mmCIF file of C-alpha atoms in Angstrom:
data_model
loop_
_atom_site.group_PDB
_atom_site.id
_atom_site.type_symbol
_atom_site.label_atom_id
_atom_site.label_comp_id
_atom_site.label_asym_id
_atom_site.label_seq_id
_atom_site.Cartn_x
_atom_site.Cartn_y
_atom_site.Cartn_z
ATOM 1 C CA UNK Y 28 -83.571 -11.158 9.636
ATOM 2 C CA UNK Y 29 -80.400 -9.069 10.030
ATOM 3 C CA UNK Y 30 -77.708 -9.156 7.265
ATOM 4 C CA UNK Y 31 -74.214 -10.419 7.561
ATOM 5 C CA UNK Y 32 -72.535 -6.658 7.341
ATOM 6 C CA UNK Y 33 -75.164 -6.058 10.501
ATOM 7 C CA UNK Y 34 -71.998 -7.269 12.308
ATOM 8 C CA UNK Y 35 -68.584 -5.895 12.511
ATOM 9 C CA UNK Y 36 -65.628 -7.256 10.959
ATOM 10 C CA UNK Y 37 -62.662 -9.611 12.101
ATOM 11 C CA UNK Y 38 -60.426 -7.021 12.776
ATOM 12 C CA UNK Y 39 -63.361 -5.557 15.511
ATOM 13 C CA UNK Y 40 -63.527 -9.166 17.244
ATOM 14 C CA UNK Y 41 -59.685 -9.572 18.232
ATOM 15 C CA UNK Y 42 -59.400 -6.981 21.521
ATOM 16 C CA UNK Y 43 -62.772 -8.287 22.853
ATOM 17 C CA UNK Y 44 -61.794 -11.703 21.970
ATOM 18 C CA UNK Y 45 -58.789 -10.999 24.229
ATOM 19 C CA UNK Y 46 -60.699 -9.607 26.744
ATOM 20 C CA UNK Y 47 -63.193 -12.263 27.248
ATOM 21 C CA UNK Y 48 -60.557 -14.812 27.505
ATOM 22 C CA UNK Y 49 -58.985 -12.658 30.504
ATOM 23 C CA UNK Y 50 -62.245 -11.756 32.032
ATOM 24 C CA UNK Y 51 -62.359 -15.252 32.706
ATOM 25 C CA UNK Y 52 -59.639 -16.068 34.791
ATOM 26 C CA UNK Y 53 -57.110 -16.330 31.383
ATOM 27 C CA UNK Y 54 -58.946 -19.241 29.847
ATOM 28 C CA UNK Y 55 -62.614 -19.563 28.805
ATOM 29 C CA UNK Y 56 -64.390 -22.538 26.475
ATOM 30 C CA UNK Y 57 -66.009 -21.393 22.941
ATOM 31 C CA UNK Y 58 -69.193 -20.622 24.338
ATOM 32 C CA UNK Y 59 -67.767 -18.420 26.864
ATOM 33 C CA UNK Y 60 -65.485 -16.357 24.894
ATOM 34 C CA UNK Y 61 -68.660 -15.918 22.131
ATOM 35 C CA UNK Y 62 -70.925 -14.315 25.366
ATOM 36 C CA UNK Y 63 -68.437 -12.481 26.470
ATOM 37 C CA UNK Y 64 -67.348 -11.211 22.984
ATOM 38 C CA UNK Y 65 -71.587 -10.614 22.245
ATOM 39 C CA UNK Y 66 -71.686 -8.791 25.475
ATOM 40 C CA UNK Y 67 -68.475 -6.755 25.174
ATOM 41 C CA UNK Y 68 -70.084 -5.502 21.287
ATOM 42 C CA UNK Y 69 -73.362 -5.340 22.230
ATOM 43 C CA UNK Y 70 -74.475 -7.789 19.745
ATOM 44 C CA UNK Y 71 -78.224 -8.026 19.130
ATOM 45 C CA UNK Y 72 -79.686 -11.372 19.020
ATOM 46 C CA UNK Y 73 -80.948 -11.028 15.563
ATOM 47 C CA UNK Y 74 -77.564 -10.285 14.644
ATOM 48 C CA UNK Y 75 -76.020 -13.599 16.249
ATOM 49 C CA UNK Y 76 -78.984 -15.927 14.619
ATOM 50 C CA UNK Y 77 -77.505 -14.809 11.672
ATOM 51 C CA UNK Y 78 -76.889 -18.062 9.802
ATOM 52 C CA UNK Y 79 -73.281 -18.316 7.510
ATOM 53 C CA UNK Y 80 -74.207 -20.596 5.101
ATOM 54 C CA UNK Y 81 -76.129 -23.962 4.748
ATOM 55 C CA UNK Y 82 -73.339 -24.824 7.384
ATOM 56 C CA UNK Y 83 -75.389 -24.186 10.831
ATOM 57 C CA UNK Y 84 -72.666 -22.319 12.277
ATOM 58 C CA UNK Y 85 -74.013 -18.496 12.631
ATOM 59 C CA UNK Y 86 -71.828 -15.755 11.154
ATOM 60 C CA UNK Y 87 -70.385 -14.531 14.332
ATOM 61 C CA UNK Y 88 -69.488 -18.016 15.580
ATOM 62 C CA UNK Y 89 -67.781 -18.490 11.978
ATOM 63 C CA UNK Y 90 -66.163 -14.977 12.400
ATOM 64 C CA UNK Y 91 -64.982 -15.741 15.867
ATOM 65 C CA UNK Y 92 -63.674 -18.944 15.053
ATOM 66 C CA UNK Y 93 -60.959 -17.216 12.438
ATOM 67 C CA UNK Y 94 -60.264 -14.574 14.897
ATOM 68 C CA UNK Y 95 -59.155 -17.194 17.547
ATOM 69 C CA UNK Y 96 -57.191 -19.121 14.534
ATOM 70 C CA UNK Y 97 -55.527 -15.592 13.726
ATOM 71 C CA UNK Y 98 -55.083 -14.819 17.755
ATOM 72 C CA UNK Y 99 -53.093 -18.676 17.662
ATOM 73 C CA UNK Y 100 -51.223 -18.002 14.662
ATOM 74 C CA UNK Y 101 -50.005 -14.544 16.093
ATOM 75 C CA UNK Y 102 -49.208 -16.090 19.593
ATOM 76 C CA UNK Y 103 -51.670 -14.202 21.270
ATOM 77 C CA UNK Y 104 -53.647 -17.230 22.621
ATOM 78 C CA UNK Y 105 -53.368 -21.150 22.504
ATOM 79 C CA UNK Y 106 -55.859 -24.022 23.061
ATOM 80 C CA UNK Y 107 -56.705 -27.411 24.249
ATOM 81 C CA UNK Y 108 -57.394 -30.867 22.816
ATOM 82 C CA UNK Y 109 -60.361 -30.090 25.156
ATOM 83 C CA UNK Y 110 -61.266 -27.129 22.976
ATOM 84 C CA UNK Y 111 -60.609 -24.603 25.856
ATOM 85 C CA UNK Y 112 -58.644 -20.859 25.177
ATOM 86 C CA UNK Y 113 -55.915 -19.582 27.249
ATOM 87 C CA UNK Y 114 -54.527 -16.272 27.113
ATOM 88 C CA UNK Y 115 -50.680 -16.394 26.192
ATOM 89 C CA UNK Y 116 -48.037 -13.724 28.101
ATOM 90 C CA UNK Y 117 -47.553 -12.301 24.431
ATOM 91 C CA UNK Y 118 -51.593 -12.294 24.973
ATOM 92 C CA UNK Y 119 -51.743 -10.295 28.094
ATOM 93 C CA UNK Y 120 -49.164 -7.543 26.176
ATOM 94 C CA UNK Y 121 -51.777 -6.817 23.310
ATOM 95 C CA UNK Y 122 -52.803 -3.303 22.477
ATOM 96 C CA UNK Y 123 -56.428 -2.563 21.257
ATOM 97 C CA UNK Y 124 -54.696 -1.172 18.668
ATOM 98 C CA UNK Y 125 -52.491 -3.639 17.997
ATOM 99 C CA UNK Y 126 -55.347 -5.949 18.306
ATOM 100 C CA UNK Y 127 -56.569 -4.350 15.511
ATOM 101 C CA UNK Y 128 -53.145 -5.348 13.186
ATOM 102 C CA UNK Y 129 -53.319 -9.159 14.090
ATOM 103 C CA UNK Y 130 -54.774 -10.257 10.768
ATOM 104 C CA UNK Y 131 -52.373 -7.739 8.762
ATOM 105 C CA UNK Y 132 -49.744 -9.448 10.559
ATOM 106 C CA UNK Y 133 -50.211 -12.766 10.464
ATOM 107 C CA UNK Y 134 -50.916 -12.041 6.572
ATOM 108 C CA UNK Y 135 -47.856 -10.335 5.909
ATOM 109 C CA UNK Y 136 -45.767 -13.305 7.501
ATOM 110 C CA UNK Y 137 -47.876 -15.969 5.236
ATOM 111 C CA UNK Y 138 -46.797 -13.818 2.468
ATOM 112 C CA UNK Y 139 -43.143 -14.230 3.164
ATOM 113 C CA UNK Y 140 -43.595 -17.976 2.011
ATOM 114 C CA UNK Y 141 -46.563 -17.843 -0.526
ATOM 115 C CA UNK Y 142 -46.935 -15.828 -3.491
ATOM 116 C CA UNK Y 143 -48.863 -12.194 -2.985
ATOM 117 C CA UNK Y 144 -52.894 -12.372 -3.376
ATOM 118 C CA UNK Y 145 -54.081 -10.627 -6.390
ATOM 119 C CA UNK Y 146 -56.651 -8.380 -4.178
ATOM 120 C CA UNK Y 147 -56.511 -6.035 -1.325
ATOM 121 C CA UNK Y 148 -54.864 -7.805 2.128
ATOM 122 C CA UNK Y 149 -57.645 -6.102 4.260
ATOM 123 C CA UNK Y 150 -60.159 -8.237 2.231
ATOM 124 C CA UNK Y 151 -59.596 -11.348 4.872
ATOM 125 C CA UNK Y 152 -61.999 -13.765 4.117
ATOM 126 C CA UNK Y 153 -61.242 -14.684 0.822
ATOM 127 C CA UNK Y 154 -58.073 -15.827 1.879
ATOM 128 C CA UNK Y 155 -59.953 -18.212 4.289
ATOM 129 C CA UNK Y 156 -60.210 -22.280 3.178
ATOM 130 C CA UNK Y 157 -63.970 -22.729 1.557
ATOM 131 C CA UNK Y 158 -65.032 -25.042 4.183
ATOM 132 C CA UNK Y 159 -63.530 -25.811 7.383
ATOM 133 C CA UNK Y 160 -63.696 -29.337 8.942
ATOM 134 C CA UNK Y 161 -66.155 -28.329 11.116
ATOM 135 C CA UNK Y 162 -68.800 -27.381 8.111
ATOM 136 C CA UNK Y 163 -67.549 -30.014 6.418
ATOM 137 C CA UNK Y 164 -69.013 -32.357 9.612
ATOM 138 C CA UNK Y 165 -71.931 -30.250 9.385
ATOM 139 C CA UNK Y 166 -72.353 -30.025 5.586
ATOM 140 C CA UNK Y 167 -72.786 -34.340 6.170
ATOM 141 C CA UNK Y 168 -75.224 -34.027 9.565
ATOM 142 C CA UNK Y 169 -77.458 -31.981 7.388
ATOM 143 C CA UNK Y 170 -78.023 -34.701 4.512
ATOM 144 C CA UNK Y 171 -78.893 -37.297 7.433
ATOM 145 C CA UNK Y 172 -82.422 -38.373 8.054
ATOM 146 C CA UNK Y 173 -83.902 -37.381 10.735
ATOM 147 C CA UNK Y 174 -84.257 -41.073 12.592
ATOM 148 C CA UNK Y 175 -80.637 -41.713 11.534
ATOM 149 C CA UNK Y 176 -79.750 -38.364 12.750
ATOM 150 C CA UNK Y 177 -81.430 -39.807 16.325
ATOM 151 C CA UNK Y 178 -79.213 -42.976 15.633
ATOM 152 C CA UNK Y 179 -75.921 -41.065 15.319
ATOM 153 C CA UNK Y 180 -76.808 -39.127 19.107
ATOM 154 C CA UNK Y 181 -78.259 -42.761 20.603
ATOM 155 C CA UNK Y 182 -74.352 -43.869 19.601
ATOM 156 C CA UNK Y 183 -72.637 -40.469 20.707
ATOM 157 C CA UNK Y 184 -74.937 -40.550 24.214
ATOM 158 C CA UNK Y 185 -73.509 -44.334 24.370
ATOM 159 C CA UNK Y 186 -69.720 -43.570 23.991
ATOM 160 C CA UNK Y 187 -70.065 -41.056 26.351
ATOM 161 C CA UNK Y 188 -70.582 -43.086 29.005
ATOM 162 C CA UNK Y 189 -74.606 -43.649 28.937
ATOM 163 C CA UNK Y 190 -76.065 -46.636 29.426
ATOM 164 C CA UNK Y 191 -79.953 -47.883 28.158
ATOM 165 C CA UNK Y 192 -79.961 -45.408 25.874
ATOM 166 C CA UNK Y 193 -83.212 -45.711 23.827
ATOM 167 C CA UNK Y 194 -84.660 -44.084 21.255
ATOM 168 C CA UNK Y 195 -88.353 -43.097 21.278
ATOM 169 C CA UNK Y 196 -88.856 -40.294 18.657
ATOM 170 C CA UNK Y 197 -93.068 -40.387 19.351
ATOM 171 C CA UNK Y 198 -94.272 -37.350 17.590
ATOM 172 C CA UNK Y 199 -96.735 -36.666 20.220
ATOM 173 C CA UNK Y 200 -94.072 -37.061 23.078
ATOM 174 C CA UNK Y 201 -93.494 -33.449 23.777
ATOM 175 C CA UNK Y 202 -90.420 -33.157 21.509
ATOM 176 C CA UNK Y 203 -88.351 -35.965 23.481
ATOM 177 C CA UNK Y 204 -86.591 -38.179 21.157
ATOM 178 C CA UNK Y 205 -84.854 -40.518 23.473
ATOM 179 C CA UNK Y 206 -83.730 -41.454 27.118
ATOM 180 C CA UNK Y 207 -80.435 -42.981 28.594
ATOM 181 C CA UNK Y 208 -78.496 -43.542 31.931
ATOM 182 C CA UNK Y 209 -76.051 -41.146 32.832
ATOM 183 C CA UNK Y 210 -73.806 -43.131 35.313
ATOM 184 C CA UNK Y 211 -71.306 -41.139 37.528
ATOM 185 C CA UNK Y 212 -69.046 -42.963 40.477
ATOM 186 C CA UNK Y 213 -72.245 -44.449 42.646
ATOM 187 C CA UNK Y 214 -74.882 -42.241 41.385
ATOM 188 C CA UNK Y 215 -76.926 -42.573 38.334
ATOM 189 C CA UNK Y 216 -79.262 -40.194 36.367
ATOM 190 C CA UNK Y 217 -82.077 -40.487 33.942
ATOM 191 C CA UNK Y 218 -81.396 -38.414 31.301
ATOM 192 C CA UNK Y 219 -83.885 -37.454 28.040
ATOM 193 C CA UNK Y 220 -82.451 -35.708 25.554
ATOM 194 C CA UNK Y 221 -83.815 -33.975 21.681
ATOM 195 C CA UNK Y 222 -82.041 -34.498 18.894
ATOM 196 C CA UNK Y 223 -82.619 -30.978 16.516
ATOM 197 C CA UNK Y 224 -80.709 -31.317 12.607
ATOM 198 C CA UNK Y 225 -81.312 -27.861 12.559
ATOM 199 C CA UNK Y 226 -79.638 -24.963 10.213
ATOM 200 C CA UNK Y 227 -80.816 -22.041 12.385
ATOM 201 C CA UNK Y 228 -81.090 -21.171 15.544
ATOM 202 C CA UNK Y 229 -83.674 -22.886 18.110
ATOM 203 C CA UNK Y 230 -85.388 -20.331 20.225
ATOM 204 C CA UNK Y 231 -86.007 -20.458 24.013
ATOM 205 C CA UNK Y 232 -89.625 -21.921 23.564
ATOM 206 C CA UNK Y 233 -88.090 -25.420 22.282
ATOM 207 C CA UNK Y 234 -86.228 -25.008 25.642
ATOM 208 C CA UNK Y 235 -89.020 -24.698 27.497
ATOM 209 C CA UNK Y 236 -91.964 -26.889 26.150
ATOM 210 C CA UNK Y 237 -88.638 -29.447 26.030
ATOM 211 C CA UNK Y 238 -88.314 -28.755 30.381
ATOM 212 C CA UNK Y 239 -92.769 -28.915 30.259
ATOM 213 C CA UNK Y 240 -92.322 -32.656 28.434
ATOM 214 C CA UNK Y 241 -89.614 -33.646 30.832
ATOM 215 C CA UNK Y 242 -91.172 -33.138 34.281
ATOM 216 C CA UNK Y 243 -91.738 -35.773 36.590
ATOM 217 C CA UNK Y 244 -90.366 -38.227 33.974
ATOM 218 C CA UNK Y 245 -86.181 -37.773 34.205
ATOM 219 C CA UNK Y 246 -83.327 -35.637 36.454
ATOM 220 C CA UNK Y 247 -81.791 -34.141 33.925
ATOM 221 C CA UNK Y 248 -82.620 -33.317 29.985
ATOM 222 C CA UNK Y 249 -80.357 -32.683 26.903
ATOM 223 C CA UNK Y 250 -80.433 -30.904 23.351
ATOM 224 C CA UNK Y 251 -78.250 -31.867 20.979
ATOM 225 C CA UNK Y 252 -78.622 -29.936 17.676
ATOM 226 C CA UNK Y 253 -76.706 -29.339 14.340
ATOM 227 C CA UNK Y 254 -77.351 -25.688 14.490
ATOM 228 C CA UNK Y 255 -77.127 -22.810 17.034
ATOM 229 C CA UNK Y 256 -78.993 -21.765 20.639
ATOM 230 C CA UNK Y 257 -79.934 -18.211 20.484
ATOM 231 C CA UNK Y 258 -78.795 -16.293 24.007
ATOM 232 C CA UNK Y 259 -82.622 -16.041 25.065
ATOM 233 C CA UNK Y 260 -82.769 -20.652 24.843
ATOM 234 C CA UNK Y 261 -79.134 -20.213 27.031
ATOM 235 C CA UNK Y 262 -80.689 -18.521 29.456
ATOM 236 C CA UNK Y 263 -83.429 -19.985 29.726
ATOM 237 C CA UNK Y 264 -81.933 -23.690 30.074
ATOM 238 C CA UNK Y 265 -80.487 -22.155 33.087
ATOM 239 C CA UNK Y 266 -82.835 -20.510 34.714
ATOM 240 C CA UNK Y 267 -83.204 -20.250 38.108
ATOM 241 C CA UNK Y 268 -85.612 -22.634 39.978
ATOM 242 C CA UNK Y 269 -86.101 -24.742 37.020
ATOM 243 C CA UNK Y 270 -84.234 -28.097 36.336
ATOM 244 C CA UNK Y 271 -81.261 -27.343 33.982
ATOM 245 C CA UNK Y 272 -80.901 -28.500 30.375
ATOM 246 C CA UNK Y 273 -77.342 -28.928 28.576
ATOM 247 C CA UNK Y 274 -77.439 -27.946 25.310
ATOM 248 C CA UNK Y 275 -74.590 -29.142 22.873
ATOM 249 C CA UNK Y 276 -74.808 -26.999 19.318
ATOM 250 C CA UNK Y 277 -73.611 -27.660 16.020
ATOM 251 C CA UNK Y 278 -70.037 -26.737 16.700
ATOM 252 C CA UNK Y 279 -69.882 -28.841 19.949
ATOM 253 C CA UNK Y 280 -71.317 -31.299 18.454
ATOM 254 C CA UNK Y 281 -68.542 -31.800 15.755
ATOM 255 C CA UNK Y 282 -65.922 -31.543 18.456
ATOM 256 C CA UNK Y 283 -67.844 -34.536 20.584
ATOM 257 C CA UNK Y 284 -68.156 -36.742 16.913
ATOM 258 C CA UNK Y 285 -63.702 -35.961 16.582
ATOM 259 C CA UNK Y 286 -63.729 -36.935 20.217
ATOM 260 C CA UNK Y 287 -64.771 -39.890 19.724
ATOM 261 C CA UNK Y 288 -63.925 -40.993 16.351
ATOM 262 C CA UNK Y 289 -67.544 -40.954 15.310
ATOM 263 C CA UNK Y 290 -67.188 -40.006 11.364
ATOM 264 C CA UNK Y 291 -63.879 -37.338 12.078
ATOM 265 C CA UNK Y 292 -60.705 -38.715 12.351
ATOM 266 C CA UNK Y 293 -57.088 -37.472 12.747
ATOM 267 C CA UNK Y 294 -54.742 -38.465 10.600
ATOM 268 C CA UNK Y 295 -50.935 -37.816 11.951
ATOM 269 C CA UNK Y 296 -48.774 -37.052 8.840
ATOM 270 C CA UNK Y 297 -45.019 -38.871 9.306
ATOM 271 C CA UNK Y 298 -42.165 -36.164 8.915
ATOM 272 C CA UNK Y 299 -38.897 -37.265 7.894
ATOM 273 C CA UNK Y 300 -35.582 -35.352 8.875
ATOM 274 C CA UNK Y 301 -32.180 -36.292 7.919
ATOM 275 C CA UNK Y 302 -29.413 -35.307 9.778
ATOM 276 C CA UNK Y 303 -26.177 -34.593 7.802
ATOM 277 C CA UNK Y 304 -24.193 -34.220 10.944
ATOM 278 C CA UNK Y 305 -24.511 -37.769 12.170
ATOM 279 C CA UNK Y 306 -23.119 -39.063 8.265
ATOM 280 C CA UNK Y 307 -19.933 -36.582 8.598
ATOM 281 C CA UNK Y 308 -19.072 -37.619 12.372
ATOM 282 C CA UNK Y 309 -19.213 -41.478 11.352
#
């Protein structure tokens, strides 16, 4: 397996970051600005399996993740409740090298209202939080059981919109775990879908012995795992002449629990101004 310095550091991600997001049309979804940004570094896929942590986000999705934080912070780009990146007009201005000064930046303006860290500024990541909420979600998925693991994506499937979902989890059923009703407008699908509490990656064989399990028994088939999809098990749930599998990953999958208020919540904080004015002009 590769090691985490196998991959470049922050500073290297911001440009391409950039550059995804416009290749795109000047917004792209996570998973679209991490191809474009593995495609734009040609990034081997031993070095984007490689895992960060016991969290089951890989290192270059963690890496990526601060980059767009940093790219926010510096006004570069802006996002969705919908978890989708648009470029910014500040954003369309960037330099590669001034790319290259975003986290510099954005740490010398924290530093104007924080005391000075007792180590080098170009050492980023120990400024970073220790866990994010998103390993935090993951950190708790992990110490699930399996079947209740199942239970949590039968519930998920079901506030989505599914109906009948059932859970099957037959260890001799080809890997399915479950089927539900996907109804849209008139039209309704059969769906089966895996669940996978996976830390690492899952491979492009689950993908397909998954599609081999599934034929002539539903229209449509889903993964749903706590870890990662390596690019070879994207591809291949898309391949051409075969019937297409969604896959949701560990990172999506967090987003879909806030979503929904399964286990993340928001709190809104209350924030109290006084105006002086109005007491004077009384």
């Amino acid at each position: 397996m590769a090691k985490p310095n196998a991959l470049p550091k922050y500073a290297e991600y911001v440009f391409p970051t950039l550059k995804a997001v416009k290749g795109r049309g000047g917004s792209a979804t996570i998973e679209e600005i991490e191809d474009g940004v593995a495609e734009l570094l040609k990034l081997s896929d031993a070095a984007l399996s490689i895992p960060h942590g016991e969290t089951g986000q890989t290192e270059f999705q963690y890496k990526l993740a601060w980059v767009r934080t940093y790219l926010k912070k510096y006004g570069a780009l802006d996002n969705s409740e919908r978890g989708v990146w648009s470029i910014t007009d500040k954003g369309e201005r960037v330099t590669e090298a001034e790319a290259r000064e975003v986290f510099k930046k954005v740490q010398s303006q924290r530093k104007e209202i924080a005391p000075p860290p007792s180590r080098e500024a170009e050492e980023i990541e120990a400024e970073l939080p220790v866990q994010t909420w998103i390993e935090r979600t993951l950190s708790a998925l992990g110490t699930m059981h399996p079947q209740a693991f199942e239970r949590l994506c039968q519930r998920l499937l079901r506030e989505s919109g599914f109906i009948k979902v059932e859970v099957t989890g037959k260890p001799s059923d080809g890997g399915i775990d479950g089927i539900g009703v996907l109804r849209m407008n008139l039209v309704s699908f059969q769906v089966l879908f895996q669940c996978k509490r996976w830390k690492g990656p899952v491979g492009a064989s689950v993908v397909r012995d998954f599609r081999g399990a599934m034929v002539g028994r539903a229209d449509k088939g889903l993964i749903i795992t706590t870890g990662t999809f390596t690019s070879d098990a994207r591809r291949e749930a898309t391949r051409d002449g075969a019937p297409a599998i969604d896959l949701i990953d560990g990172e999506n999958l967090c987003f879909l629990l806030k979503d929904r208020k399964l286990g993340v919540h928001i709190r809104l904080v209350e924030e109290i101004s006084v105006d002086e004015r109005f007491f004077q002009s009384i």
